[in-house]
Amino acid sequence: RYKKVLQEAKKQYDAFNEKRSWEDRLMIAQIEKILEDFHVCMGQYHGRDMEGPAINRLLANVAEIFTRIKSLLIANQADNSIPEAEIIQMCDSYRDLFLLL
């Protein structure tokens, strides 16, 4: 039973990834570049999950990282489909969440 559920979830994940546009992929690459500037790299194992040292560097620099991500998202919003206030609120909420960890 679990195998069937896992296969279905994988199909849905693959279908979602196929729908990503080149703009989405570019944005992901730019966010990963911001993380790399702080030596916060996605793990090569465990499905690209972050590991201990990378998480520690993320937590140590969370305010600056999320400030840069927020600026990137606001500057590169092509169609203004998301209000700037919502982007600011979301980035600030995640920053605050990480600061509390």
PDB file of N, CA and C in Angstrom:
ATOM      1  N   ARG A   1       0.814  -1.188   0.000  1.00  0.00           N
ATOM      2  CA  ARG A   1       0.000   0.000   0.000  1.00  0.00           C
ATOM      3  C   ARG A   1       0.864   1.261   0.000  1.00  0.00           C
ATOM      4  N   TYR A   2       1.888   1.317   0.861  1.00  0.00           N
ATOM      5  CA  TYR A   2       2.742   2.497   0.938  1.00  0.00           C
ATOM      6  C   TYR A   2       3.526   2.709  -0.349  1.00  0.00           C
ATOM      7  N   LYS A   3       3.882   1.601  -0.982  1.00  0.00           N
ATOM      8  CA  LYS A   3       4.621   1.697  -2.238  1.00  0.00           C
ATOM      9  C   LYS A   3       3.776   2.395  -3.300  1.00  0.00           C
ATOM     10  N   LYS A   4       2.502   2.070  -3.330  1.00  0.00           N
ATOM     11  CA  LYS A   4       1.593   2.678  -4.300  1.00  0.00           C
ATOM     12  C   LYS A   4       1.431   4.178  -4.018  1.00  0.00           C
ATOM     13  N   VAL A   5       1.299   4.531  -2.751  1.00  0.00           N
ATOM     14  CA  VAL A   5       1.174   5.944  -2.367  1.00  0.00           C
ATOM     15  C   VAL A   5       2.449   6.698  -2.733  1.00  0.00           C
ATOM     16  N   LEU A   6       3.598   6.094  -2.476  1.00  0.00           N
ATOM     17  CA  LEU A   6       4.875   6.717  -2.809  1.00  0.00           C
ATOM     18  C   LEU A   6       5.007   6.931  -4.313  1.00  0.00           C
ATOM     19  N   GLN A   7       4.624   5.943  -5.103  1.00  0.00           N
ATOM     20  CA  GLN A   7       4.691   6.081  -6.558  1.00  0.00           C
ATOM     21  C   GLN A   7       3.777   7.198  -7.049  1.00  0.00           C
ATOM     22  N   GLU A   8       2.596   7.310  -6.481  1.00  0.00           N
ATOM     23  CA  GLU A   8       1.660   8.368  -6.871  1.00  0.00           C
ATOM     24  C   GLU A   8       2.206   9.742  -6.491  1.00  0.00           C
ATOM     25  N   ALA A   9       2.791   9.836  -5.315  1.00  0.00           N
ATOM     26  CA  ALA A   9       3.377  11.111  -4.885  1.00  0.00           C
ATOM     27  C   ALA A   9       4.530  11.502  -5.803  1.00  0.00           C
ATOM     28  N   LYS A  10       5.337  10.531  -6.206  1.00  0.00           N
ATOM     29  CA  LYS A  10       6.453  10.811  -7.115  1.00  0.00           C
ATOM     30  C   LYS A  10       5.938  11.293  -8.466  1.00  0.00           C
ATOM     31  N   LYS A  11       4.874  10.702  -8.966  1.00  0.00           N
ATOM     32  CA  LYS A  11       4.284  11.142 -10.236  1.00  0.00           C
ATOM     33  C   LYS A  11       3.799  12.586 -10.134  1.00  0.00           C
ATOM     34  N   GLN A  12       3.140  12.909  -9.034  1.00  0.00           N
ATOM     35  CA  GLN A  12       2.644  14.275  -8.841  1.00  0.00           C
ATOM     36  C   GLN A  12       3.802  15.263  -8.734  1.00  0.00           C
ATOM     37  N   TYR A  13       4.857  14.873  -8.045  1.00  0.00           N
ATOM     38  CA  TYR A  13       6.037  15.733  -7.912  1.00  0.00           C
ATOM     39  C   TYR A  13       6.682  15.968  -9.275  1.00  0.00           C
ATOM     40  N   ASP A  14       6.842  14.915 -10.051  1.00  0.00           N
ATOM     41  CA  ASP A  14       7.432  15.043 -11.387  1.00  0.00           C
ATOM     42  C   ASP A  14       6.572  15.918 -12.290  1.00  0.00           C
ATOM     43  N   ALA A  15       5.254  15.761 -12.205  1.00  0.00           N
ATOM     44  CA  ALA A  15       4.349  16.587 -13.012  1.00  0.00           C
ATOM     45  C   ALA A  15       4.468  18.053 -12.615  1.00  0.00           C
ATOM     46  N   PHE A  16       4.596  18.323 -11.327  1.00  0.00           N
ATOM     47  CA  PHE A  16       4.767  19.699 -10.851  1.00  0.00           C
ATOM     48  C   PHE A  16       6.064  20.294 -11.389  1.00  0.00           C
ATOM     49  N   ASN A  17       7.144  19.518 -11.340  1.00  0.00           N
ATOM     50  CA  ASN A  17       8.439  20.013 -11.818  1.00  0.00           C
ATOM     51  C   ASN A  17       8.429  20.282 -13.316  1.00  0.00           C
ATOM     52  N   GLU A  18       7.672  19.508 -14.080  1.00  0.00           N
ATOM     53  CA  GLU A  18       7.599  19.725 -15.524  1.00  0.00           C
ATOM     54  C   GLU A  18       6.914  21.042 -15.859  1.00  0.00           C
ATOM     55  N   LYS A  19       6.029  21.504 -14.985  1.00  0.00           N
ATOM     56  CA  LYS A  19       5.290  22.737 -15.232  1.00  0.00           C
ATOM     57  C   LYS A  19       6.106  23.990 -14.922  1.00  0.00           C
ATOM     58  N   ARG A  20       7.244  23.837 -14.276  1.00  0.00           N
ATOM     59  CA  ARG A  20       8.057  25.001 -13.935  1.00  0.00           C
ATOM     60  C   ARG A  20       8.588  25.657 -15.200  1.00  0.00           C
ATOM     61  N   SER A  21       8.469  26.954 -15.232  1.00  0.00           N
ATOM     62  CA  SER A  21       8.975  27.701 -16.381  1.00  0.00           C
ATOM     63  C   SER A  21      10.454  28.009 -16.172  1.00  0.00           C
ATOM     64  N   TRP A  22      11.081  28.529 -17.206  1.00  0.00           N
ATOM     65  CA  TRP A  22      12.490  28.890 -17.073  1.00  0.00           C
ATOM     66  C   TRP A  22      12.648  30.045 -16.093  1.00  0.00           C
ATOM     67  N   GLU A  23      11.616  30.902 -15.959  1.00  0.00           N
ATOM     68  CA  GLU A  23      11.692  31.991 -14.984  1.00  0.00           C
ATOM     69  C   GLU A  23      11.722  31.429 -13.562  1.00  0.00           C
ATOM     70  N   ASP A  24      10.914  30.381 -13.324  1.00  0.00           N
ATOM     71  CA  ASP A  24      10.909  29.746 -12.006  1.00  0.00           C
ATOM     72  C   ASP A  24      12.276  29.147 -11.698  1.00  0.00           C
ATOM     73  N   ARG A  25      12.830  28.460 -12.676  1.00  0.00           N
ATOM     74  CA  ARG A  25      14.137  27.827 -12.475  1.00  0.00           C
ATOM     75  C   ARG A  25      15.227  28.877 -12.259  1.00  0.00           C
ATOM     76  N   LEU A  26      15.134  29.991 -12.973  1.00  0.00           N
ATOM     77  CA  LEU A  26      16.100  31.075 -12.803  1.00  0.00           C
ATOM     78  C   LEU A  26      15.994  31.666 -11.397  1.00  0.00           C
ATOM     79  N   MET A  27      14.781  31.863 -10.918  1.00  0.00           N
ATOM     80  CA  MET A  27      14.583  32.411  -9.572  1.00  0.00           C
ATOM     81  C   MET A  27      15.153  31.464  -8.523  1.00  0.00           C
ATOM     82  N   ILE A  28      14.922  30.176  -8.683  1.00  0.00           N
ATOM     83  CA  ILE A  28      15.472  29.191  -7.747  1.00  0.00           C
ATOM     84  C   ILE A  28      16.993  29.258  -7.753  1.00  0.00           C
ATOM     85  N   ALA A  29      17.589  29.361  -8.932  1.00  0.00           N
ATOM     86  CA  ALA A  29      19.047  29.451  -9.042  1.00  0.00           C
ATOM     87  C   ALA A  29      19.570  30.715  -8.364  1.00  0.00           C
ATOM     88  N   GLN A  30      18.850  31.823  -8.502  1.00  0.00           N
ATOM     89  CA  GLN A  30      19.286  33.070  -7.877  1.00  0.00           C
ATOM     90  C   GLN A  30      19.187  32.992  -6.352  1.00  0.00           C
ATOM     91  N   ILE A  31      18.156  32.342  -5.852  1.00  0.00           N
ATOM     92  CA  ILE A  31      18.033  32.169  -4.399  1.00  0.00           C
ATOM     93  C   ILE A  31      19.136  31.248  -3.888  1.00  0.00           C
ATOM     94  N   GLU A  32      19.432  30.183  -4.629  1.00  0.00           N
ATOM     95  CA  GLU A  32      20.520  29.291  -4.227  1.00  0.00           C
ATOM     96  C   GLU A  32      21.857  30.018  -4.254  1.00  0.00           C
ATOM     97  N   LYS A  33      22.031  30.967  -5.179  1.00  0.00           N
ATOM     98  CA  LYS A  33      23.261  31.768  -5.237  1.00  0.00           C
ATOM     99  C   LYS A  33      23.389  32.634  -3.982  1.00  0.00           C
ATOM    100  N   ILE A  34      22.284  33.213  -3.532  1.00  0.00           N
ATOM    101  CA  ILE A  34      22.315  33.989  -2.286  1.00  0.00           C
ATOM    102  C   ILE A  34      22.757  33.091  -1.132  1.00  0.00           C
ATOM    103  N   LEU A  35      22.206  31.893  -1.068  1.00  0.00           N
ATOM    104  CA  LEU A  35      22.590  30.960  -0.011  1.00  0.00           C
ATOM    105  C   LEU A  35      24.063  30.588  -0.115  1.00  0.00           C
ATOM    106  N   GLU A  36      24.552  30.377  -1.332  1.00  0.00           N
ATOM    107  CA  GLU A  36      25.959  30.025  -1.525  1.00  0.00           C
ATOM    108  C   GLU A  36      26.882  31.157  -1.105  1.00  0.00           C
ATOM    109  N   ASP A  37      26.437  32.410  -1.250  1.00  0.00           N
ATOM    110  CA  ASP A  37      27.250  33.547  -0.803  1.00  0.00           C
ATOM    111  C   ASP A  37      27.547  33.465   0.690  1.00  0.00           C
ATOM    112  N   PHE A  38      26.683  32.799   1.424  1.00  0.00           N
ATOM    113  CA  PHE A  38      26.864  32.620   2.865  1.00  0.00           C
ATOM    114  C   PHE A  38      27.337  31.198   3.194  1.00  0.00           C
ATOM    115  N   HIS A  39      27.763  30.464   2.178  1.00  0.00           N
ATOM    116  CA  HIS A  39      28.243  29.081   2.316  1.00  0.00           C
ATOM    117  C   HIS A  39      27.164  28.166   2.889  1.00  0.00           C
ATOM    118  N   VAL A  40      25.925  28.446   2.516  1.00  0.00           N
ATOM    119  CA  VAL A  40      24.795  27.595   2.887  1.00  0.00           C
ATOM    120  C   VAL A  40      24.436  26.811   1.631  1.00  0.00           C
ATOM    121  N   CYS A  41      24.921  25.576   1.572  1.00  0.00           N
ATOM    122  CA  CYS A  41      24.726  24.769   0.367  1.00  0.00           C
ATOM    123  C   CYS A  41      23.758  23.627   0.660  1.00  0.00           C
ATOM    124  N   MET A  42      23.008  23.290  -0.366  1.00  0.00           N
ATOM    125  CA  MET A  42      22.098  22.162  -0.245  1.00  0.00           C
ATOM    126  C   MET A  42      22.937  20.886  -0.211  1.00  0.00           C
ATOM    127  N   GLY A  43      22.551  19.941   0.620  1.00  0.00           N
ATOM    128  CA  GLY A  43      23.294  18.699   0.736  1.00  0.00           C
ATOM    129  C   GLY A  43      23.254  17.890  -0.551  1.00  0.00           C
ATOM    130  N   GLN A  44      24.300  17.163  -0.792  1.00  0.00           N
ATOM    131  CA  GLN A  44      24.356  16.310  -1.971  1.00  0.00           C
ATOM    132  C   GLN A  44      23.649  14.978  -1.712  1.00  0.00           C
ATOM    133  N   TYR A  45      23.372  14.716  -0.458  1.00  0.00           N
ATOM    134  CA  TYR A  45      22.712  13.482  -0.066  1.00  0.00           C
ATOM    135  C   TYR A  45      21.348  13.821   0.520  1.00  0.00           C
ATOM    136  N   HIS A  46      20.572  12.852   0.804  1.00  0.00           N
ATOM    137  CA  HIS A  46      19.277  13.015   1.473  1.00  0.00           C
ATOM    138  C   HIS A  46      18.331  13.922   0.692  1.00  0.00           C
ATOM    139  N   GLY A  47      18.328  13.847  -0.622  1.00  0.00           N
ATOM    140  CA  GLY A  47      17.382  14.625  -1.422  1.00  0.00           C
ATOM    141  C   GLY A  47      17.632  16.114  -1.387  1.00  0.00           C
ATOM    142  N   ARG A  48      18.878  16.512  -1.287  1.00  0.00           N
ATOM    143  CA  ARG A  48      19.297  17.919  -1.243  1.00  0.00           C
ATOM    144  C   ARG A  48      18.796  18.640   0.005  1.00  0.00           C
ATOM    145  N   ASP A  49      18.567  17.905   1.081  1.00  0.00           N
ATOM    146  CA  ASP A  49      18.227  18.535   2.354  1.00  0.00           C
ATOM    147  C   ASP A  49      19.489  19.161   2.933  1.00  0.00           C
ATOM    148  N   MET A  50      19.314  20.220   3.690  1.00  0.00           N
ATOM    149  CA  MET A  50      20.464  20.841   4.343  1.00  0.00           C
ATOM    150  C   MET A  50      20.916  19.976   5.508  1.00  0.00           C
ATOM    151  N   GLU A  51      22.223  20.011   5.744  1.00  0.00           N
ATOM    152  CA  GLU A  51      22.795  19.259   6.848  1.00  0.00           C
ATOM    153  C   GLU A  51      23.231  20.232   7.937  1.00  0.00           C
ATOM    154  N   GLY A  52      23.650  19.722   9.071  1.00  0.00           N
ATOM    155  CA  GLY A  52      23.966  20.509  10.258  1.00  0.00           C
ATOM    156  C   GLY A  52      24.767  21.784  10.050  1.00  0.00           C
ATOM    157  N   PRO A  53      25.981  21.716   9.473  1.00  0.00           N
ATOM    158  CA  PRO A  53      26.774  22.938   9.312  1.00  0.00           C
ATOM    159  C   PRO A  53      26.095  23.984   8.422  1.00  0.00           C
ATOM    160  N   ALA A  54      25.422  23.539   7.378  1.00  0.00           N
ATOM    161  CA  ALA A  54      24.725  24.483   6.494  1.00  0.00           C
ATOM    162  C   ALA A  54      23.568  25.148   7.234  1.00  0.00           C
ATOM    163  N   ILE A  55      22.871  24.389   8.044  1.00  0.00           N
ATOM    164  CA  ILE A  55      21.766  24.952   8.823  1.00  0.00           C
ATOM    165  C   ILE A  55      22.295  25.967   9.828  1.00  0.00           C
ATOM    166  N   ASN A  56      23.426  25.652  10.459  1.00  0.00           N
ATOM    167  CA  ASN A  56      24.017  26.599  11.412  1.00  0.00           C
ATOM    168  C   ASN A  56      24.397  27.910  10.726  1.00  0.00           C
ATOM    169  N   ARG A  57      24.971  27.829   9.522  1.00  0.00           N
ATOM    170  CA  ARG A  57      25.332  29.052   8.790  1.00  0.00           C
ATOM    171  C   ARG A  57      24.079  29.823   8.377  1.00  0.00           C
ATOM    172  N   LEU A  58      23.022  29.098   8.001  1.00  0.00           N
ATOM    173  CA  LEU A  58      21.759  29.757   7.663  1.00  0.00           C
ATOM    174  C   LEU A  58      21.216  30.517   8.869  1.00  0.00           C
ATOM    175  N   LEU A  59      21.188  29.871  10.012  1.00  0.00           N
ATOM    176  CA  LEU A  59      20.653  30.506  11.212  1.00  0.00           C
ATOM    177  C   LEU A  59      21.509  31.683  11.664  1.00  0.00           C
ATOM    178  N   ALA A  60      22.819  31.600  11.453  1.00  0.00           N
ATOM    179  CA  ALA A  60      23.707  32.693  11.858  1.00  0.00           C
ATOM    180  C   ALA A  60      23.536  33.932  10.982  1.00  0.00           C
ATOM    181  N   ASN A  61      23.084  33.748   9.744  1.00  0.00           N
ATOM    182  CA  ASN A  61      22.983  34.860   8.793  1.00  0.00           C
ATOM    183  C   ASN A  61      21.564  35.085   8.289  1.00  0.00           C
ATOM    184  N   VAL A  62      20.582  34.612   9.020  1.00  0.00           N
ATOM    185  CA  VAL A  62      19.209  34.592   8.520  1.00  0.00           C
ATOM    186  C   VAL A  62      18.679  35.986   8.179  1.00  0.00           C
ATOM    187  N   ALA A  63      19.009  36.997   8.954  1.00  0.00           N
ATOM    188  CA  ALA A  63      18.472  38.343   8.689  1.00  0.00           C
ATOM    189  C   ALA A  63      18.957  38.860   7.339  1.00  0.00           C
ATOM    190  N   GLU A  64      20.250  38.755   7.078  1.00  0.00           N
ATOM    191  CA  GLU A  64      20.803  39.243   5.808  1.00  0.00           C
ATOM    192  C   GLU A  64      20.329  38.388   4.633  1.00  0.00           C
ATOM    193  N   ILE A  65      20.259  37.078   4.821  1.00  0.00           N
ATOM    194  CA  ILE A  65      19.820  36.189   3.744  1.00  0.00           C
ATOM    195  C   ILE A  65      18.393  36.527   3.320  1.00  0.00           C
ATOM    196  N   PHE A  66      17.489  36.661   4.278  1.00  0.00           N
ATOM    197  CA  PHE A  66      16.099  36.937   3.920  1.00  0.00           C
ATOM    198  C   PHE A  66      15.899  38.360   3.421  1.00  0.00           C
ATOM    199  N   THR A  67      16.747  39.284   3.832  1.00  0.00           N
ATOM    200  CA  THR A  67      16.688  40.634   3.264  1.00  0.00           C
ATOM    201  C   THR A  67      17.030  40.585   1.783  1.00  0.00           C
ATOM    202  N   ARG A  68      18.056  39.823   1.442  1.00  0.00           N
ATOM    203  CA  ARG A  68      18.442  39.690   0.028  1.00  0.00           C
ATOM    204  C   ARG A  68      17.380  38.951  -0.786  1.00  0.00           C
ATOM    205  N   ILE A  69      16.827  37.893  -0.224  1.00  0.00           N
ATOM    206  CA  ILE A  69      15.782  37.146  -0.935  1.00  0.00           C
ATOM    207  C   ILE A  69      14.565  38.035  -1.157  1.00  0.00           C
ATOM    208  N   LYS A  70      14.191  38.796  -0.151  1.00  0.00           N
ATOM    209  CA  LYS A  70      13.045  39.704  -0.274  1.00  0.00           C
ATOM    210  C   LYS A  70      13.293  40.720  -1.386  1.00  0.00           C
ATOM    211  N   SER A  71      14.480  41.303  -1.428  1.00  0.00           N
ATOM    212  CA  SER A  71      14.814  42.268  -2.485  1.00  0.00           C
ATOM    213  C   SER A  71      14.774  41.621  -3.860  1.00  0.00           C
ATOM    214  N   LEU A  72      15.283  40.408  -3.956  1.00  0.00           N
ATOM    215  CA  LEU A  72      15.276  39.681  -5.228  1.00  0.00           C
ATOM    216  C   LEU A  72      13.852  39.425  -5.706  1.00  0.00           C
ATOM    217  N   LEU A  73      12.996  38.960  -4.819  1.00  0.00           N
ATOM    218  CA  LEU A  73      11.617  38.655  -5.201  1.00  0.00           C
ATOM    219  C   LEU A  73      10.859  39.908  -5.627  1.00  0.00           C
ATOM    220  N   ILE A  74      11.069  40.998  -4.926  1.00  0.00           N
ATOM    221  CA  ILE A  74      10.385  42.245  -5.272  1.00  0.00           C
ATOM    222  C   ILE A  74      10.891  42.776  -6.603  1.00  0.00           C
ATOM    223  N   ALA A  75      12.200  42.739  -6.808  1.00  0.00           N
ATOM    224  CA  ALA A  75      12.791  43.295  -8.031  1.00  0.00           C
ATOM    225  C   ALA A  75      12.453  42.484  -9.273  1.00  0.00           C
ATOM    226  N   ASN A  76      12.248  41.182  -9.124  1.00  0.00           N
ATOM    227  CA  ASN A  76      12.053  40.318 -10.287  1.00  0.00           C
ATOM    228  C   ASN A  76      10.615  39.873 -10.487  1.00  0.00           C
ATOM    229  N   GLN A  77       9.698  40.562  -9.895  1.00  0.00           N
ATOM    230  CA  GLN A  77       8.294  40.215 -10.080  1.00  0.00           C
ATOM    231  C   GLN A  77       7.810  40.846 -11.375  1.00  0.00           C
ATOM    232  N   ALA A  78       7.657  40.029 -12.393  1.00  0.00           N
ATOM    233  CA  ALA A  78       7.351  40.534 -13.736  1.00  0.00           C
ATOM    234  C   ALA A  78       5.921  41.040 -13.871  1.00  0.00           C
ATOM    235  N   ASP A  79       4.973  40.286 -13.383  1.00  0.00           N
ATOM    236  CA  ASP A  79       3.571  40.629 -13.650  1.00  0.00           C
ATOM    237  C   ASP A  79       2.838  41.233 -12.451  1.00  0.00           C
ATOM    238  N   ASN A  80       3.561  41.484 -11.369  1.00  0.00           N
ATOM    239  CA  ASN A  80       2.970  42.058 -10.154  1.00  0.00           C
ATOM    240  C   ASN A  80       1.755  41.279  -9.662  1.00  0.00           C
ATOM    241  N   SER A  81       1.786  39.956  -9.843  1.00  0.00           N
ATOM    242  CA  SER A  81       0.655  39.125  -9.427  1.00  0.00           C
ATOM    243  C   SER A  81       0.574  38.980  -7.909  1.00  0.00           C
ATOM    244  N   ILE A  82       1.686  39.208  -7.233  1.00  0.00           N
ATOM    245  CA  ILE A  82       1.704  39.137  -5.777  1.00  0.00           C
ATOM    246  C   ILE A  82       2.004  40.539  -5.253  1.00  0.00           C
ATOM    247  N   PRO A  83       1.160  41.069  -4.396  1.00  0.00           N
ATOM    248  CA  PRO A  83       1.417  42.410  -3.865  1.00  0.00           C
ATOM    249  C   PRO A  83       2.748  42.464  -3.109  1.00  0.00           C
ATOM    250  N   GLU A  84       3.450  43.575  -3.258  1.00  0.00           N
ATOM    251  CA  GLU A  84       4.748  43.739  -2.604  1.00  0.00           C
ATOM    252  C   GLU A  84       4.626  43.562  -1.091  1.00  0.00           C
ATOM    253  N   ALA A  85       3.549  44.050  -0.520  1.00  0.00           N
ATOM    254  CA  ALA A  85       3.342  43.919   0.929  1.00  0.00           C
ATOM    255  C   ALA A  85       3.273  42.449   1.349  1.00  0.00           C
ATOM    256  N   GLU A  86       2.696  41.610   0.494  1.00  0.00           N
ATOM    257  CA  GLU A  86       2.603  40.180   0.807  1.00  0.00           C
ATOM    258  C   GLU A  86       3.980  39.522   0.751  1.00  0.00           C
ATOM    259  N   ILE A  87       4.796  39.914  -0.221  1.00  0.00           N
ATOM    260  CA  ILE A  87       6.163  39.386  -0.309  1.00  0.00           C
ATOM    261  C   ILE A  87       6.942  39.780   0.938  1.00  0.00           C
ATOM    262  N   ILE A  88       6.832  41.044   1.319  1.00  0.00           N
ATOM    263  CA  ILE A  88       7.543  41.535   2.505  1.00  0.00           C
ATOM    264  C   ILE A  88       7.080  40.785   3.748  1.00  0.00           C
ATOM    265  N   GLN A  89       5.773  40.636   3.895  1.00  0.00           N
ATOM    266  CA  GLN A  89       5.233  39.946   5.066  1.00  0.00           C
ATOM    267  C   GLN A  89       5.708  38.492   5.117  1.00  0.00           C
ATOM    268  N   MET A  90       5.684  37.803   3.983  1.00  0.00           N
ATOM    269  CA  MET A  90       6.075  36.396   3.948  1.00  0.00           C
ATOM    270  C   MET A  90       7.564  36.233   4.278  1.00  0.00           C
ATOM    271  N   CYS A  91       8.407  37.051   3.649  1.00  0.00           N
ATOM    272  CA  CYS A  91       9.849  36.953   3.913  1.00  0.00           C
ATOM    273  C   CYS A  91      10.166  37.297   5.364  1.00  0.00           C
ATOM    274  N   ASP A  92       9.519  38.336   5.884  1.00  0.00           N
ATOM    275  CA  ASP A  92       9.745  38.715   7.281  1.00  0.00           C
ATOM    276  C   ASP A  92       9.254  37.629   8.235  1.00  0.00           C
ATOM    277  N   SER A  93       8.158  36.976   7.897  1.00  0.00           N
ATOM    278  CA  SER A  93       7.639  35.896   8.743  1.00  0.00           C
ATOM    279  C   SER A  93       8.609  34.723   8.788  1.00  0.00           C
ATOM    280  N   TYR A  94       9.143  34.340   7.622  1.00  0.00           N
ATOM    281  CA  TYR A  94      10.113  33.244   7.603  1.00  0.00           C
ATOM    282  C   TYR A  94      11.396  33.641   8.316  1.00  0.00           C
ATOM    283  N   ARG A  95      11.841  34.881   8.137  1.00  0.00           N
ATOM    284  CA  ARG A  95      13.032  35.357   8.842  1.00  0.00           C
ATOM    285  C   ARG A  95      12.815  35.252  10.347  1.00  0.00           C
ATOM    286  N   ASP A  96      11.672  35.732  10.819  1.00  0.00           N
ATOM    287  CA  ASP A  96      11.381  35.687  12.253  1.00  0.00           C
ATOM    288  C   ASP A  96      11.299  34.252  12.757  1.00  0.00           C
ATOM    289  N   LEU A  97      10.712  33.373  11.963  1.00  0.00           N
ATOM    290  CA  LEU A  97      10.632  31.966  12.343  1.00  0.00           C
ATOM    291  C   LEU A  97      12.028  31.377  12.526  1.00  0.00           C
ATOM    292  N   PHE A  98      12.918  31.642  11.577  1.00  0.00           N
ATOM    293  CA  PHE A  98      14.282  31.121  11.681  1.00  0.00           C
ATOM    294  C   PHE A  98      15.034  31.766  12.840  1.00  0.00           C
ATOM    295  N   LEU A  99      14.763  33.024  13.131  1.00  0.00           N
ATOM    296  CA  LEU A  99      15.419  33.681  14.260  1.00  0.00           C
ATOM    297  C   LEU A  99      15.015  33.048  15.587  1.00  0.00           C
ATOM    298  N   LEU A 100      13.805  32.516  15.640  1.00  0.00           N
ATOM    299  CA  LEU A 100      13.330  31.889  16.868  1.00  0.00           C
ATOM    300  C   LEU A 100      13.894  30.488  17.077  1.00  0.00           C
ATOM    301  N   LEU A 101      14.439  29.885  16.036  1.00  0.00           N
ATOM    302  CA  LEU A 101      14.973  28.519  16.174  1.00  0.00           C
ATOM    303  C   LEU A 101      16.268  28.506  16.943  1.00  0.00           C
TER     304      LEU A 101
END
